Amino acid sequence: KLWKQLRLKDKILYFANVPTDLQLGKYLEDHGFEIYGIIDVPDLLKKSFKEQKIVTYQKTWYFRDHMKDSFTKKIDEGYLIDFEKKYSIDLWKLVYTDRNLYFFNDYHIFNHNEILRIVEQTARFFENILLEINPSYVWIHVPDYFHIELLYELCKSKGIKILTLSSARFPRRHIISETTDKLDNAESIFSVVDDCNLKSFEELKALTKNTYKSIAPEELGIMLSNKIKIKGFWHYFFSVINDDYKKFYFNFGRTRLKILSNEISKFLKRFLRGFFINKNLKKQINLDTPFVLFPLHVIPERSTLSVASYYTNQIETIRHIAKSLPINYKLYVKEHPIQIVNGWRKTSFYKQILEMPNVELLHPSFSNEDLLSNCSLVAAIAGTTAFTAAFYQKPSIVFGDVLFSELPSVHRVKTLEELPLIMKNALASKVKINDLNQFVNILFKNSFELDFYGIMAPMVKQFFYDGFTTDVYIPNDDLKKFLDSKKNLIDIWGSELIKKIEEHKKMNIKNEI
C-alpha cells in the first residue's frame, strides 16, 4: 500500500497494440502507477480489449475509432503550420516513413488532401490526450508507423519521458530507453573506461552466434504452414472485411476482390522473381578479390524508413558506395533471405544492380560467415551486420545513428560528399580488441536478458493464425490463461521498466540539485 501511495502521482500513458501489453500494464498497476491507455487494435481484437479484466485503465482511447472521421471536412492548414513550429516536428518526413501512406501500399494511393487530413486528425488526437492527462511517462512500442512516430516525437518535444523497448543487437538481450536503438546518456556511459575481463575475438564472436536464428520464422515455428495460412486468409476474408473496417485509412481500397487478386499476384511474383534470383544471383564468388559487403535490407523496414530516412533508395545507396570504392575493390551485394516473405523485389531492381560494373549480386543463400570472414569492410544502412562485422575484425560504415555507433570501428556517413574519404579511412582502420571488449561489457551492463520472442511467438501461433492475420477475437478466459503462462517473462519486462523510471527520477533529482 505504501509503495502504491508513493507512486500514486506517476501517470503512465500506455500505447497498447498487442495482448501482452495488458499483462505489462497489470504489472505497472500493481506497483502503484496510474495507467492510461491508447489502444491501437483492429475491430475484432478491440472487443477482447474492452472485455478484458486484467488491467484497470484510468481512461482509454481507441485510436482507430478517432480516425474514421469524414475526409470531406476542410483541412486546417493553420493548425498544422502552428503544430510544426510549436513542437519542431517535420510532419512530411514522418509521412514518408509510413509504409501505408507512401510507396508500399498495394491498395490505395493517398492524395495530398487525404494525407493532410490524417496528419491533422492524428496530431489533434495525441495533443489533446497529452494536454488532458499530462503523463509522467509514455510507454510506446518501437515507432514503425506514422502515428506512432508522431506520438514519439510529440512526447520528446514536450519533455515527457519515453519508455521504449529495443534489441541490444545480441540474441535475447534488450534495452529500455528514450530513443529506439540507443542507450540513454550514451556519451557519458561510453566516456568511462570500464575494467573488464578481456575476451579474444573468437570468444566475442561466439556472443553473436544465432542472432538471426533467434528471430527466424523457422526457429520460432510461425508463418510456415500453408494450411494455417489458408485458414488465416479465410478468417480475414470473411470475418474481418466489412464496411466499418474500410473506414480506417490503413484499409482504404481493400475489397475482397482486390485482396484475392493481390494475393494471387503476390504468389506469381514470388515464383517468377524466385526463378530470376536462382538463375542470375551468384551462389559462388571469388572471395580472394578485395571487396566491400553491402547486405540488402528487408523492405519495408524501420531501419531504412525511419533510422536513415534519406537513404531509403537502396539502389542509389549502392551506386554511391560503388562510386566511392578504390579501383581494385568490388562491392558484393547480398539479398536478404527474409525478403521472400514480401515476395522478393522487382526484377528491375536486381537488373539495375547487375548492370553496375564493379558490383556483384549474391544469392540470399550465400554464407554470411564466409562473407564476413573475407570482406575488407561492411557498408550497411543501419543493419546488425555492420555491428557483427566488428566481431570478425572488420570495420563498417553506416548511414544512420544506431546503438553500436559508439564503436570506433563504425564510421557514420552524414553527407554523401564525404563518402569517398570515409570509405578510404574505414578501409585503413582496424578493430581494436580493447574497444570491442569495452563496448560489449558496457552494453551487457546496460541491457537485460528477455526472451521477447518466447512471449510473442506462442501468442501469434495460438491466436493469430501463425501471424497470417492480426484481427481476431480472443475470449477473456483464453487470454488470461495465456498471459498467466507468460507472467514470469512479462514481469521481467515490467521490472526493467520500473528500473528505468527510477533512473529518470534520480537523474531529475541530480539535475535539480
mmCIF file with all atom_site columns, N, CA and C in Angstrom, residues 18 83 147 156 191 254 296 343 356 381 384 427 434:
data_model
loop_
_atom_site.group_PDB
_atom_site.id
_atom_site.type_symbol
_atom_site.label_atom_id
_atom_site.label_alt_id
_atom_site.label_comp_id
_atom_site.label_asym_id
_atom_site.label_entity_id
_atom_site.label_seq_id
_atom_site.pdbx_PDB_ins_code
_atom_site.Cartn_x
_atom_site.Cartn_y
_atom_site.Cartn_z
_atom_site.occupancy
_atom_site.B_iso_or_equiv
_atom_site.pdbx_formal_charge
_atom_site.auth_seq_id
_atom_site.auth_comp_id
_atom_site.auth_asym_id
_atom_site.auth_atom_id
_atom_site.pdbx_PDB_model_num
ATOM 1  N N  . VAL A 1 18  ? -0.872  -4.984  -28.711 1.00 0.00 ? 18  VAL A N  1
ATOM 2  C CA . VAL A 1 18  ? -0.854  -6.449  -28.674 1.00 0.00 ? 18  VAL A CA 1
ATOM 3  C C  . VAL A 1 18  ? -1.345  -6.904  -27.299 1.00 0.00 ? 18  VAL A C  1
ATOM 4  N N  . PHE A 1 83  ? 1.449   23.680  -35.412 1.00 0.00 ? 83  PHE A N  1
ATOM 5  C CA . PHE A 1 83  ? 1.880   22.443  -34.746 1.00 0.00 ? 83  PHE A CA 1
ATOM 6  C C  . PHE A 1 83  ? 3.358   22.169  -35.042 1.00 0.00 ? 83  PHE A C  1
ATOM 7  N N  . HIS A 1 147 ? 1.735   7.313   -37.185 1.00 0.00 ? 147 HIS A N  1
ATOM 8  C CA . HIS A 1 147 ? 1.071   7.795   -35.971 1.00 0.00 ? 147 HIS A CA 1
ATOM 9  C C  . HIS A 1 147 ? 1.895   7.514   -34.718 1.00 0.00 ? 147 HIS A C  1
ATOM 10 N N  . LYS A 1 156 ? 8.695   13.687  -27.033 1.00 0.00 ? 156 LYS A N  1
ATOM 11 C CA . LYS A 1 156 ? 10.060  14.207  -26.926 1.00 0.00 ? 156 LYS A CA 1
ATOM 12 C C  . LYS A 1 156 ? 10.046  15.727  -26.851 1.00 0.00 ? 156 LYS A C  1
ATOM 13 N N  . SER A 1 191 ? 32.097  7.228   -22.088 1.00 0.00 ? 191 SER A N  1
ATOM 14 C CA . SER A 1 191 ? 33.293  8.022   -21.782 1.00 0.00 ? 191 SER A CA 1
ATOM 15 C C  . SER A 1 191 ? 34.060  7.452   -20.594 1.00 0.00 ? 191 SER A C  1
ATOM 16 N N  . ARG A 1 254 ? -9.314  -1.708  -49.783 1.00 0.00 ? 254 ARG A N  1
ATOM 17 C CA . ARG A 1 254 ? -9.273  -3.164  -49.611 1.00 0.00 ? 254 ARG A CA 1
ATOM 18 C C  . ARG A 1 254 ? -10.683 -3.753  -49.768 1.00 0.00 ? 254 ARG A C  1
ATOM 19 N N  . LEU A 1 296 ? 21.619  -6.206  -48.344 1.00 0.00 ? 296 LEU A N  1
ATOM 20 C CA . LEU A 1 296 ? 20.359  -5.514  -48.606 1.00 0.00 ? 296 LEU A CA 1
ATOM 21 C C  . LEU A 1 296 ? 19.445  -5.598  -47.391 1.00 0.00 ? 296 LEU A C  1
ATOM 22 N N  . GLY A 1 343 ? 7.654   -11.333 -51.066 1.00 0.00 ? 343 GLY A N  1
ATOM 23 C CA . GLY A 1 343 ? 7.597   -11.658 -52.493 1.00 0.00 ? 343 GLY A CA 1
ATOM 24 C C  . GLY A 1 343 ? 8.815   -11.219 -53.281 1.00 0.00 ? 343 GLY A C  1
ATOM 25 N N  . MET A 1 356 ? 25.753  -2.715  -62.824 1.00 0.00 ? 356 MET A N  1
ATOM 26 C CA . MET A 1 356 ? 26.854  -1.909  -62.282 1.00 0.00 ? 356 MET A CA 1
ATOM 27 C C  . MET A 1 356 ? 28.171  -2.658  -62.453 1.00 0.00 ? 356 MET A C  1
ATOM 28 N N  . ILE A 1 381 ? 23.086  0.271   -44.259 1.00 0.00 ? 381 ILE A N  1
ATOM 29 C CA . ILE A 1 381 ? 22.330  1.482   -43.960 1.00 0.00 ? 381 ILE A CA 1
ATOM 30 C C  . ILE A 1 381 ? 22.200  1.633   -42.446 1.00 0.00 ? 381 ILE A C  1
ATOM 31 N N  . THR A 1 384 ? 22.211  -4.853  -38.484 1.00 0.00 ? 384 THR A N  1
ATOM 32 C CA . THR A 1 384 ? 23.048  -5.509  -37.477 1.00 0.00 ? 384 THR A CA 1
ATOM 33 C C  . THR A 1 384 ? 24.333  -6.078  -38.064 1.00 0.00 ? 384 THR A C  1
ATOM 34 N N  . LEU A 1 427 ? 38.529  1.732   -44.591 1.00 0.00 ? 427 LEU A N  1
ATOM 35 C CA . LEU A 1 427 ? 39.319  0.600   -45.092 1.00 0.00 ? 427 LEU A CA 1
ATOM 36 C C  . LEU A 1 427 ? 40.703  0.543   -44.435 1.00 0.00 ? 427 LEU A C  1
ATOM 37 N N  . ASN A 1 434 ? 40.459  -4.123  -27.460 1.00 0.00 ? 434 ASN A N  1
ATOM 38 C CA . ASN A 1 434 ? 40.078  -3.394  -26.239 1.00 0.00 ? 434 ASN A CA 1
ATOM 39 C C  . ASN A 1 434 ? 38.792  -2.598  -26.439 1.00 0.00 ? 434 ASN A C  1
#
